[in-house]
PDB file of N, CA and C in Angstrom:
ATOM      1  N   MET Q1001      -9.413   7.620   6.833  1.00  0.00           N
ATOM      2  CA  MET Q1001      -9.778   7.941   5.465  1.00  0.00           C
ATOM      3  C   MET Q1001      -9.622   9.434   5.198  1.00  0.00           C
ATOM      4  N   ARG Q1002      -9.651  10.253   6.237  1.00  0.00           N
ATOM      5  CA  ARG Q1002      -9.591  11.690   6.029  1.00  0.00           C
ATOM      6  C   ARG Q1002      -8.321  12.098   5.283  1.00  0.00           C
ATOM      7  N   ASN Q1003      -7.176  11.542   5.644  1.00  0.00           N
ATOM      8  CA  ASN Q1003      -5.935  11.894   4.962  1.00  0.00           C
ATOM      9  C   ASN Q1003      -5.944  11.415   3.512  1.00  0.00           C
ATOM     10  N   GLN Q1004      -6.496  10.231   3.289  1.00  0.00           N
ATOM     11  CA  GLN Q1004      -6.542   9.679   1.940  1.00  0.00           C
ATOM     12  C   GLN Q1004      -7.522  10.419   1.036  1.00  0.00           C
ATOM     13  N   ALA Q1005      -8.476  11.108   1.608  1.00  0.00           N
ATOM     14  CA  ALA Q1005      -9.517  11.765   0.823  1.00  0.00           C
ATOM     15  C   ALA Q1005      -8.976  12.879  -0.061  1.00  0.00           C
ATOM     16  N   ARG Q1006      -7.779  13.388   0.231  1.00  0.00           N
ATOM     17  CA  ARG Q1006      -7.220  14.493  -0.552  1.00  0.00           C
ATOM     18  C   ARG Q1006      -6.009  14.099  -1.387  1.00  0.00           C
ATOM     19  N   VAL Q1007      -5.635  12.842  -1.366  1.00  0.00           N
ATOM     20  CA  VAL Q1007      -4.447  12.399  -2.092  1.00  0.00           C
ATOM     21  C   VAL Q1007      -4.553  12.722  -3.580  1.00  0.00           C
ATOM     22  N   HIS Q1008      -5.728  12.564  -4.155  1.00  0.00           N
ATOM     23  CA  HIS Q1008      -5.895  12.816  -5.589  1.00  0.00           C
ATOM     24  C   HIS Q1008      -5.571  14.263  -5.970  1.00  0.00           C
ATOM     25  N   LEU Q1009      -5.557  15.161  -4.989  1.00  0.00           N
ATOM     26  CA  LEU Q1009      -5.263  16.565  -5.273  1.00  0.00           C
ATOM     27  C   LEU Q1009      -3.764  16.833  -5.404  1.00  0.00           C
ATOM     28  N   TRP Q1010      -2.923  16.115  -4.650  1.00  0.00           N
ATOM     29  CA  TRP Q1010      -1.488  16.402  -4.678  1.00  0.00           C
ATOM     30  C   TRP Q1010      -0.649  15.302  -5.319  1.00  0.00           C
ATOM     31  N   TYR Q1011      -1.154  14.078  -5.369  1.00  0.00           N
ATOM     32  CA  TYR Q1011      -0.351  12.952  -5.849  1.00  0.00           C
ATOM     33  C   TYR Q1011       0.120  13.107  -7.297  1.00  0.00           C
ATOM     34  N   PRO Q1012      -0.750  13.475  -8.245  1.00  0.00           N
ATOM     35  CA  PRO Q1012      -0.298  13.598  -9.636  1.00  0.00           C
ATOM     36  C   PRO Q1012       0.838  14.606  -9.820  1.00  0.00           C
ATOM     37  N   GLU Q1013       0.761  15.720  -9.117  1.00  0.00           N
ATOM     38  CA  GLU Q1013       1.818  16.732  -9.236  1.00  0.00           C
ATOM     39  C   GLU Q1013       3.128  16.238  -8.628  1.00  0.00           C
ATOM     40  N   LYS Q1014       3.042  15.594  -7.493  1.00  0.00           N
ATOM     41  CA  LYS Q1014       4.245  15.126  -6.802  1.00  0.00           C
ATOM     42  C   LYS Q1014       4.896  13.939  -7.502  1.00  0.00           C
ATOM     43  N   HIS Q1015       4.084  12.998  -8.013  1.00  0.00           N
ATOM     44  CA  HIS Q1015       4.620  11.753  -8.554  1.00  0.00           C
ATOM     45  C   HIS Q1015       4.458  11.601 -10.061  1.00  0.00           C
ATOM     46  N   GLY Q1016       3.709  12.494 -10.692  1.00  0.00           N
ATOM     47  CA  GLY Q1016       3.531  12.414 -12.135  1.00  0.00           C
ATOM     48  C   GLY Q1016       2.692  11.228 -12.582  1.00  0.00           C
ATOM     49  N   LEU Q1017       1.874  10.707 -11.682  1.00  0.00           N
ATOM     50  CA  LEU Q1017       1.032   9.556 -11.991  1.00  0.00           C
ATOM     51  C   LEU Q1017      -0.412   9.875 -11.633  1.00  0.00           C
ATOM     52  N   PRO Q1018      -1.368   9.242 -12.333  1.00  0.00           N
ATOM     53  CA  PRO Q1018      -2.774   9.513 -12.024  1.00  0.00           C
ATOM     54  C   PRO Q1018      -3.170   8.980 -10.653  1.00  0.00           C
ATOM     55  N   TYR Q1019      -4.158   9.607 -10.043  1.00  0.00           N
ATOM     56  CA  TYR Q1019      -4.684   9.130  -8.766  1.00  0.00           C
ATOM     57  C   TYR Q1019      -6.126   9.602  -8.641  1.00  0.00           C
ATOM     58  N   PRO Q1020      -7.068   8.838  -9.201  1.00  0.00           N
ATOM     59  CA  PRO Q1020      -8.477   9.230  -9.104  1.00  0.00           C
ATOM     60  C   PRO Q1020      -8.927   9.354  -7.650  1.00  0.00           C
ATOM     61  N   ALA Q1021      -9.923  10.168  -7.422  1.00  0.00           N
ATOM     62  CA  ALA Q1021     -10.449  10.374  -6.064  1.00  0.00           C
ATOM     63  C   ALA Q1021     -10.934   9.050  -5.472  1.00  0.00           C
ATOM     64  N   LEU Q1022     -10.738   8.905  -4.178  1.00  0.00           N
ATOM     65  CA  LEU Q1022     -11.165   7.714  -3.452  1.00  0.00           C
ATOM     66  C   LEU Q1022     -12.590   7.885  -2.939  1.00  0.00           C
ATOM     67  N   HIS Q1023     -13.327   6.783  -2.911  1.00  0.00           N
ATOM     68  CA  HIS Q1023     -14.686   6.804  -2.387  1.00  0.00           C
ATOM     69  C   HIS Q1023     -14.855   5.878  -1.194  1.00  0.00           C
ATOM     70  N   SER Q1024     -13.773   5.180  -0.829  1.00  0.00           N
ATOM     71  CA  SER Q1024     -13.814   4.302   0.345  1.00  0.00           C
ATOM     72  C   SER Q1024     -12.387   4.029   0.797  1.00  0.00           C
ATOM     73  N   SER Q1025     -12.257   3.612   2.037  1.00  0.00           N
ATOM     74  CA  SER Q1025     -10.926   3.258   2.532  1.00  0.00           C
ATOM     75  C   SER Q1025     -10.389   2.036   1.805  1.00  0.00           C
ATOM     76  N   ALA Q1026     -11.263   1.117   1.401  1.00  0.00           N
ATOM     77  CA  ALA Q1026     -10.818  -0.063   0.647  1.00  0.00           C
ATOM     78  C   ALA Q1026     -10.161   0.352  -0.667  1.00  0.00           C
ATOM     79  N   GLN Q1027     -10.690   1.373  -1.331  1.00  0.00           N
ATOM     80  CA  GLN Q1027     -10.065   1.850  -2.570  1.00  0.00           C
ATOM     81  C   GLN Q1027      -8.656   2.370  -2.303  1.00  0.00           C
ATOM     82  N   GLY Q1028      -8.461   3.050  -1.200  1.00  0.00           N
ATOM     83  CA  GLY Q1028      -7.128   3.520  -0.845  1.00  0.00           C
ATOM     84  C   GLY Q1028      -6.186   2.369  -0.580  1.00  0.00           C
ATOM     85  N   ILE Q1029      -6.649   1.386   0.173  1.00  0.00           N
ATOM     86  CA  ILE Q1029      -5.821   0.216   0.471  1.00  0.00           C
ATOM     87  C   ILE Q1029      -5.482  -0.529  -0.809  1.00  0.00           C
ATOM     88  N   ASP Q1030      -6.416  -0.611  -1.744  1.00  0.00           N
ATOM     89  CA  ASP Q1030      -6.163  -1.293  -3.013  1.00  0.00           C
ATOM     90  C   ASP Q1030      -5.016  -0.647  -3.799  1.00  0.00           C
ATOM     91  N   ARG Q1031      -4.757   0.628  -3.557  1.00  0.00           N
ATOM     92  CA  ARG Q1031      -3.708   1.348  -4.282  1.00  0.00           C
ATOM     93  C   ARG Q1031      -2.369   1.392  -3.544  1.00  0.00           C
ATOM     94  N   PHE Q1032      -2.281   0.769  -2.371  1.00  0.00           N
ATOM     95  CA  PHE Q1032      -1.011   0.774  -1.636  1.00  0.00           C
ATOM     96  C   PHE Q1032       0.101   0.215  -2.515  1.00  0.00           C
ATOM     97  N   LEU Q1033       1.294   0.691  -2.323  1.00  0.00           N
ATOM     98  CA  LEU Q1033       2.448   0.349  -3.152  1.00  0.00           C
ATOM     99  C   LEU Q1033       2.874  -1.109  -3.030  1.00  0.00           C
ATOM    100  N   THR Q1034       2.660  -1.700  -1.865  1.00  0.00           N
ATOM    101  CA  THR Q1034       3.062  -3.091  -1.656  1.00  0.00           C
ATOM    102  C   THR Q1034       1.864  -3.917  -1.200  1.00  0.00           C
ATOM    103  N   LYS Q1035       1.825  -5.172  -1.646  1.00  0.00           N
ATOM    104  CA  LYS Q1035       0.709  -6.043  -1.290  1.00  0.00           C
ATOM    105  C   LYS Q1035       0.727  -6.409   0.189  1.00  0.00           C
ATOM    106  N   ASN Q1036       1.898  -6.518   0.782  1.00  0.00           N
ATOM    107  CA  ASN Q1036       1.977  -6.904   2.196  1.00  0.00           C
ATOM    108  C   ASN Q1036       1.436  -5.828   3.135  1.00  0.00           C
ATOM    109  N   THR Q1037       1.269  -4.608   2.660  1.00  0.00           N
ATOM    110  CA  THR Q1037       0.725  -3.547   3.509  1.00  0.00           C
ATOM    111  C   THR Q1037      -0.766  -3.318   3.272  1.00  0.00           C
ATOM    112  N   GLN Q1038      -1.372  -4.088   2.400  1.00  0.00           N
ATOM    113  CA  GLN Q1038      -2.781  -3.903   2.067  1.00  0.00           C
ATOM    114  C   GLN Q1038      -3.677  -4.550   3.122  1.00  0.00           C
ATOM    115  N   VAL Q1039      -3.719  -3.931   4.287  1.00  0.00           N
ATOM    116  CA  VAL Q1039      -4.537  -4.423   5.390  1.00  0.00           C
ATOM    117  C   VAL Q1039      -5.200  -3.222   6.071  1.00  0.00           C
ATOM    118  N   GLY Q1040      -6.476  -3.351   6.307  1.00  0.00           N
ATOM    119  CA  GLY Q1040      -7.212  -2.331   7.043  1.00  0.00           C
ATOM    120  C   GLY Q1040      -8.104  -3.000   8.073  1.00  0.00           C
ATOM    121  N   ILE Q1041      -8.177  -2.400   9.249  1.00  0.00           N
ATOM    122  CA  ILE Q1041      -9.023  -2.920  10.321  1.00  0.00           C
ATOM    123  C   ILE Q1041      -9.910  -1.778  10.810  1.00  0.00           C
ATOM    124  N   ARG Q1042     -11.202  -2.050  10.870  1.00  0.00           N
ATOM    125  CA  ARG Q1042     -12.161  -1.031  11.306  1.00  0.00           C
ATOM    126  C   ARG Q1042     -12.961  -1.584  12.479  1.00  0.00           C
ATOM    127  N   ARG Q1043     -13.049  -0.797  13.532  1.00  0.00           N
ATOM    128  CA  ARG Q1043     -13.867  -1.198  14.691  1.00  0.00           C
ATOM    129  C   ARG Q1043     -15.343  -1.075  14.318  1.00  0.00           C
ATOM    130  N   THR Q1044     -16.108  -2.066  14.713  1.00  0.00           N
ATOM    131  CA  THR Q1044     -17.548  -2.065  14.498  1.00  0.00           C
ATOM    132  C   THR Q1044     -18.229  -2.302  15.851  1.00  0.00           C
ATOM    133  N   PRO Q1045     -19.510  -2.063  15.939  1.00  0.00           N
ATOM    134  CA  PRO Q1045     -20.205  -2.322  17.210  1.00  0.00           C
ATOM    135  C   PRO Q1045     -20.070  -3.771  17.689  1.00  0.00           C
ATOM    136  N   SER Q1046     -19.919  -4.690  16.747  1.00  0.00           N
ATOM    137  CA  SER Q1046     -19.844  -6.102  17.125  1.00  0.00           C
ATOM    138  C   SER Q1046     -18.420  -6.663  17.135  1.00  0.00           C
ATOM    139  N   GLY Q1047     -17.421  -5.823  16.902  1.00  0.00           N
ATOM    140  CA  GLY Q1047     -16.026  -6.302  16.883  1.00  0.00           C
ATOM    141  C   GLY Q1047     -15.179  -5.515  15.909  1.00  0.00           C
ATOM    142  N   HIS Q1048     -14.691  -6.199  14.877  1.00  0.00           N
ATOM    143  CA  HIS Q1048     -13.840  -5.558  13.874  1.00  0.00           C
ATOM    144  C   HIS Q1048     -14.122  -6.123  12.494  1.00  0.00           C
ATOM    145  N   ASP Q1049     -14.011  -5.285  11.483  1.00  0.00           N
ATOM    146  CA  ASP Q1049     -14.009  -5.712  10.085  1.00  0.00           C
ATOM    147  C   ASP Q1049     -12.573  -5.638   9.611  1.00  0.00           C
ATOM    148  N   VAL Q1050     -12.140  -6.646   8.907  1.00  0.00           N
ATOM    149  CA  VAL Q1050     -10.781  -6.680   8.371  1.00  0.00           C
ATOM    150  C   VAL Q1050     -10.868  -6.716   6.849  1.00  0.00           C
ATOM    151  N   TYR Q1051     -10.100  -5.847   6.207  1.00  0.00           N
ATOM    152  CA  TYR Q1051      -9.996  -5.838   4.755  1.00  0.00           C
ATOM    153  C   TYR Q1051      -8.546  -6.140   4.409  1.00  0.00           C
ATOM    154  N   ALA Q1052      -8.315  -7.287   3.788  1.00  0.00           N
ATOM    155  CA  ALA Q1052      -6.976  -7.711   3.392  1.00  0.00           C
ATOM    156  C   ALA Q1052      -7.101  -8.443   2.057  1.00  0.00           C
ATOM    157  N   PRO Q1053      -7.141  -7.698   0.930  1.00  0.00           N
ATOM    158  CA  PRO Q1053      -7.432  -8.313  -0.371  1.00  0.00           C
ATOM    159  C   PRO Q1053      -6.425  -9.376  -0.800  1.00  0.00           C
ATOM    160  N   ASN Q1054      -5.229  -9.354  -0.247  1.00  0.00           N
ATOM    161  CA  ASN Q1054      -4.225 -10.363  -0.597  1.00  0.00           C
ATOM    162  C   ASN Q1054      -3.929 -11.321   0.554  1.00  0.00           C
ATOM    163  N   GLY Q1055      -4.750 -11.264   1.580  1.00  0.00           N
ATOM    164  CA  GLY Q1055      -4.561 -12.158   2.711  1.00  0.00           C
ATOM    165  C   GLY Q1055      -3.373 -11.760   3.566  1.00  0.00           C
ATOM    166  N   PHE Q1056      -2.874 -12.717   4.339  1.00  0.00           N
ATOM    167  CA  PHE Q1056      -1.823 -12.444   5.316  1.00  0.00           C
ATOM    168  C   PHE Q1056      -0.539 -13.249   5.092  1.00  0.00           C
ATOM    169  N   ASP Q1057      -0.497 -14.050   4.037  1.00  0.00           N
ATOM    170  CA  ASP Q1057       0.665 -14.912   3.812  1.00  0.00           C
ATOM    171  C   ASP Q1057       1.966 -14.120   3.680  1.00  0.00           C
ATOM    172  N   ASP Q1058       1.956 -13.048   2.892  1.00  0.00           N
ATOM    173  CA  ASP Q1058       3.185 -12.264   2.728  1.00  0.00           C
ATOM    174  C   ASP Q1058       3.629 -11.631   4.038  1.00  0.00           C
ATOM    175  N   ILE Q1059       2.694 -11.231   4.863  1.00  0.00           N
ATOM    176  CA  ILE Q1059       3.046 -10.657   6.163  1.00  0.00           C
ATOM    177  C   ILE Q1059       3.694 -11.736   7.025  1.00  0.00           C
ATOM    178  N   ALA Q1060       3.047 -12.883   7.104  1.00  0.00           N
ATOM    179  CA  ALA Q1060       3.573 -13.980   7.924  1.00  0.00           C
ATOM    180  C   ALA Q1060       4.926 -14.476   7.416  1.00  0.00           C
ATOM    181  N   ASP Q1061       5.088 -14.487   6.091  1.00  0.00           N
ATOM    182  CA  ASP Q1061       6.328 -14.973   5.490  1.00  0.00           C
ATOM    183  C   ASP Q1061       7.384 -13.883   5.331  1.00  0.00           C
ATOM    184  N   MET Q1062       7.043 -12.649   5.745  1.00  0.00           N
ATOM    185  CA  MET Q1062       7.951 -11.499   5.669  1.00  0.00           C
ATOM    186  C   MET Q1062       8.416 -11.229   4.233  1.00  0.00           C
ATOM    187  N   VAL Q1063       7.447 -11.197   3.325  1.00  0.00           N
ATOM    188  CA  VAL Q1063       7.707 -10.961   1.909  1.00  0.00           C
ATOM    189  C   VAL Q1063       7.141  -9.599   1.514  1.00  0.00           C
ATOM    190  N   VAL Q1064       7.953  -8.802   0.838  1.00  0.00           N
ATOM    191  CA  VAL Q1064       7.514  -7.520   0.287  1.00  0.00           C
ATOM    192  C   VAL Q1064       7.334  -7.721  -1.211  1.00  0.00           C
ATOM    193  N   ARG Q1065       6.102  -7.487  -1.666  1.00  0.00           N
ATOM    194  CA  ARG Q1065       5.739  -7.743  -3.060  1.00  0.00           C
ATOM    195  C   ARG Q1065       5.093  -6.487  -3.643  1.00  0.00           C
ATOM    196  N   PRO Q1066       5.426  -6.104  -4.874  1.00  0.00           N
ATOM    197  CA  PRO Q1066       4.824  -4.903  -5.451  1.00  0.00           C
ATOM    198  C   PRO Q1066       3.337  -5.096  -5.738  1.00  0.00           C
ATOM    199  N   ASN Q1067       2.620  -4.013  -5.692  1.00  0.00           N
ATOM    200  CA  ASN Q1067       1.205  -3.991  -6.042  1.00  0.00           C
ATOM    201  C   ASN Q1067       1.073  -3.149  -7.301  1.00  0.00           C
ATOM    202  N   HIS Q1068       0.962  -3.807  -8.447  1.00  0.00           N
ATOM    203  CA  HIS Q1068       0.945  -3.116  -9.735  1.00  0.00           C
ATOM    204  C   HIS Q1068      -0.427  -2.519 -10.027  1.00  0.00           C
ATOM    205  N   THR Q1069      -0.634  -1.309  -9.550  1.00  0.00           N
ATOM    206  CA  THR Q1069      -1.855  -0.565  -9.820  1.00  0.00           C
ATOM    207  C   THR Q1069      -1.553   0.513 -10.846  1.00  0.00           C
ATOM    208  N   ALA Q1070      -2.570   1.266 -11.218  1.00  0.00           N
ATOM    209  CA  ALA Q1070      -2.381   2.330 -12.211  1.00  0.00           C
ATOM    210  C   ALA Q1070      -1.375   3.370 -11.741  1.00  0.00           C
ATOM    211  N   ASN Q1071      -1.253   3.570 -10.433  1.00  0.00           N
ATOM    212  CA  ASN Q1071      -0.326   4.580  -9.915  1.00  0.00           C
ATOM    213  C   ASN Q1071       0.992   3.959  -9.434  1.00  0.00           C
ATOM    214  N   PHE Q1072       1.281   2.710  -9.817  1.00  0.00           N
ATOM    215  CA  PHE Q1072       2.511   2.051  -9.378  1.00  0.00           C
ATOM    216  C   PHE Q1072       3.738   2.744  -9.972  1.00  0.00           C
ATOM    217  N   SER Q1073       4.748   2.905  -9.136  1.00  0.00           N
ATOM    218  CA  SER Q1073       6.033   3.468  -9.565  1.00  0.00           C
ATOM    219  C   SER Q1073       7.132   2.524  -9.098  1.00  0.00           C
ATOM    220  N   ALA Q1074       7.859   1.954 -10.047  1.00  0.00           N
ATOM    221  CA  ALA Q1074       8.966   1.051  -9.698  1.00  0.00           C
ATOM    222  C   ALA Q1074      10.005   1.776  -8.855  1.00  0.00           C
ATOM    223  N   ALA Q1075      10.273   3.032  -9.164  1.00  0.00           N
ATOM    224  CA  ALA Q1075      11.274   3.801  -8.403  1.00  0.00           C
ATOM    225  C   ALA Q1075      10.822   3.986  -6.957  1.00  0.00           C
ATOM    226  N   ASN Q1076       9.555   4.335  -6.759  1.00  0.00           N
ATOM    227  CA  ASN Q1076       9.043   4.499  -5.394  1.00  0.00           C
ATOM    228  C   ASN Q1076       9.054   3.173  -4.646  1.00  0.00           C
ATOM    229  N   TYR Q1077       8.687   2.102  -5.340  1.00  0.00           N
ATOM    230  CA  TYR Q1077       8.690   0.776  -4.720  1.00  0.00           C
ATOM    231  C   TYR Q1077      10.103   0.385  -4.297  1.00  0.00           C
ATOM    232  N   GLU Q1078      11.057   0.541  -5.187  1.00  0.00           N
ATOM    233  CA  GLU Q1078      12.442   0.167  -4.877  1.00  0.00           C
ATOM    234  C   GLU Q1078      12.981   0.989  -3.710  1.00  0.00           C
ATOM    235  N   ALA Q1079      12.656   2.265  -3.654  1.00  0.00           N
ATOM    236  CA  ALA Q1079      13.113   3.112  -2.547  1.00  0.00           C
ATOM    237  C   ALA Q1079      12.514   2.646  -1.226  1.00  0.00           C
ATOM    238  N   LYS Q1080      11.198   2.401  -1.213  1.00  0.00           N
ATOM    239  CA  LYS Q1080      10.544   1.949   0.011  1.00  0.00           C
ATOM    240  C   LYS Q1080      11.063   0.586   0.430  1.00  0.00           C
ATOM    241  N   ALA Q1081      11.184  -0.344  -0.517  1.00  0.00           N
ATOM    242  CA  ALA Q1081      11.654  -1.693  -0.209  1.00  0.00           C
ATOM    243  C   ALA Q1081      13.101  -1.681   0.289  1.00  0.00           C
ATOM    244  N   SER Q1082      13.927  -0.840  -0.288  1.00  0.00           N
ATOM    245  CA  SER Q1082      15.321  -0.730   0.170  1.00  0.00           C
ATOM    246  C   SER Q1082      15.396  -0.189   1.593  1.00  0.00           C
ATOM    247  N   ARG Q1083      14.573   0.791   1.889  1.00  0.00           N
ATOM    248  CA  ARG Q1083      14.540   1.354   3.242  1.00  0.00           C
ATOM    249  C   ARG Q1083      14.097   0.287   4.248  1.00  0.00           C
ATOM    250  N   TRP Q1084      13.062  -0.463   3.898  1.00  0.00           N
ATOM    251  CA  TRP Q1084      12.588  -1.532   4.784  1.00  0.00           C
ATOM    252  C   TRP Q1084      13.645  -2.614   4.963  1.00  0.00           C
ATOM    253  N   LYS Q1085      14.326  -2.978   3.875  1.00  0.00           N
ATOM    254  CA  LYS Q1085      15.342  -4.033   3.937  1.00  0.00           C
ATOM    255  C   LYS Q1085      16.487  -3.611   4.863  1.00  0.00           C
ATOM    256  N   ALA Q1086      16.830  -2.337   4.847  1.00  0.00           N
ATOM    257  CA  ALA Q1086      17.878  -1.837   5.743  1.00  0.00           C
ATOM    258  C   ALA Q1086      17.432  -1.930   7.207  1.00  0.00           C
ATOM    259  N   LEU Q1087      16.156  -1.697   7.454  1.00  0.00           N
ATOM    260  CA  LEU Q1087      15.629  -1.772   8.819  1.00  0.00           C
ATOM    261  C   LEU Q1087      15.424  -3.217   9.280  1.00  0.00           C
ATOM    262  N   TRP Q1088      14.963  -4.052   8.370  1.00  0.00           N
ATOM    263  CA  TRP Q1088      14.635  -5.445   8.685  1.00  0.00           C
ATOM    264  C   TRP Q1088      15.309  -6.360   7.665  1.00  0.00           C
ATOM    265  N   PRO Q1089      16.571  -6.688   7.838  1.00  0.00           N
ATOM    266  CA  PRO Q1089      17.312  -7.483   6.857  1.00  0.00           C
ATOM    267  C   PRO Q1089      16.689  -8.861   6.592  1.00  0.00           C
ATOM    268  N   GLU Q1090      15.880  -9.354   7.509  1.00  0.00           N
ATOM    269  CA  GLU Q1090      15.298 -10.685   7.343  1.00  0.00           C
ATOM    270  C   GLU Q1090      14.152 -10.748   6.356  1.00  0.00           C
ATOM    271  N   ILE Q1091      13.624  -9.596   5.906  1.00  0.00           N
ATOM    272  CA  ILE Q1091      12.523  -9.638   4.943  1.00  0.00           C
ATOM    273  C   ILE Q1091      13.039 -10.026   3.563  1.00  0.00           C
ATOM    274  N   ALA Q1092      12.162 -10.633   2.782  1.00  0.00           N
ATOM    275  CA  ALA Q1092      12.466 -10.955   1.386  1.00  0.00           C
ATOM    276  C   ALA Q1092      11.776  -9.919   0.517  1.00  0.00           C
ATOM    277  N   VAL Q1093      12.527  -9.200  -0.283  1.00  0.00           N
ATOM    278  CA  VAL Q1093      11.985  -8.168  -1.149  1.00  0.00           C
ATOM    279  C   VAL Q1093      11.992  -8.681  -2.584  1.00  0.00           C
ATOM    280  N   LEU Q1094      10.812  -8.754  -3.182  1.00  0.00           N
ATOM    281  CA  LEU Q1094      10.705  -9.149  -4.576  1.00  0.00           C
ATOM    282  C   LEU Q1094      10.904  -7.918  -5.457  1.00  0.00           C
ATOM    283  N   GLY Q1095      11.459  -8.117  -6.639  1.00  0.00           N
ATOM    284  CA  GLY Q1095      11.719  -7.003  -7.539  1.00  0.00           C
ATOM    285  C   GLY Q1095      10.440  -6.332  -8.020  1.00  0.00           C
ATOM    286  N   ALA Q1096      10.580  -5.119  -8.455  1.00  0.00           N
ATOM    287  CA  ALA Q1096       9.428  -4.320  -8.903  1.00  0.00           C
ATOM    288  C   ALA Q1096       8.712  -4.961 -10.085  1.00  0.00           C
ATOM    289  N   GLU Q1097       9.398  -5.761 -10.867  1.00  0.00           N
ATOM    290  CA  GLU Q1097       8.786  -6.367 -12.044  1.00  0.00           C
ATOM    291  C   GLU Q1097       7.961  -7.606 -11.714  1.00  0.00           C
ATOM    292  N   THR Q1098       8.088  -8.142 -10.495  1.00  0.00           N
ATOM    293  CA  THR Q1098       7.349  -9.348 -10.112  1.00  0.00           C
ATOM    294  C   THR Q1098       5.936  -8.987  -9.706  1.00  0.00           C
ATOM    295  N   GLY Q1099       5.116  -9.955  -9.532  1.00  0.00           N
ATOM    296  CA  GLY Q1099       3.742  -9.697  -9.136  1.00  0.00           C
ATOM    297  C   GLY Q1099       3.303 -10.679  -8.145  1.00  0.00           C
TER     298      GLY Q1099
END
């Protein structure tokens, strides 16, 4: 969370989009660019807590899907998805306009 705690300071200038300050790691995960990457695991005294607001189906099915949040950028999504597709041709990339 330490790295995410300062994103609101540089993100608007770099990307021209709003990015309110985060108050939890879950809030940061909720703003991830793709739904398939919205997973967080935290060690606890009794094991692990898992936060995956969209579940694991897209991960298991190798689907990249946009996460339309207030700071969503179709250009950033397309760039990231294209880079991933070049690395892993077997993934299915949904267009930025899909949900």
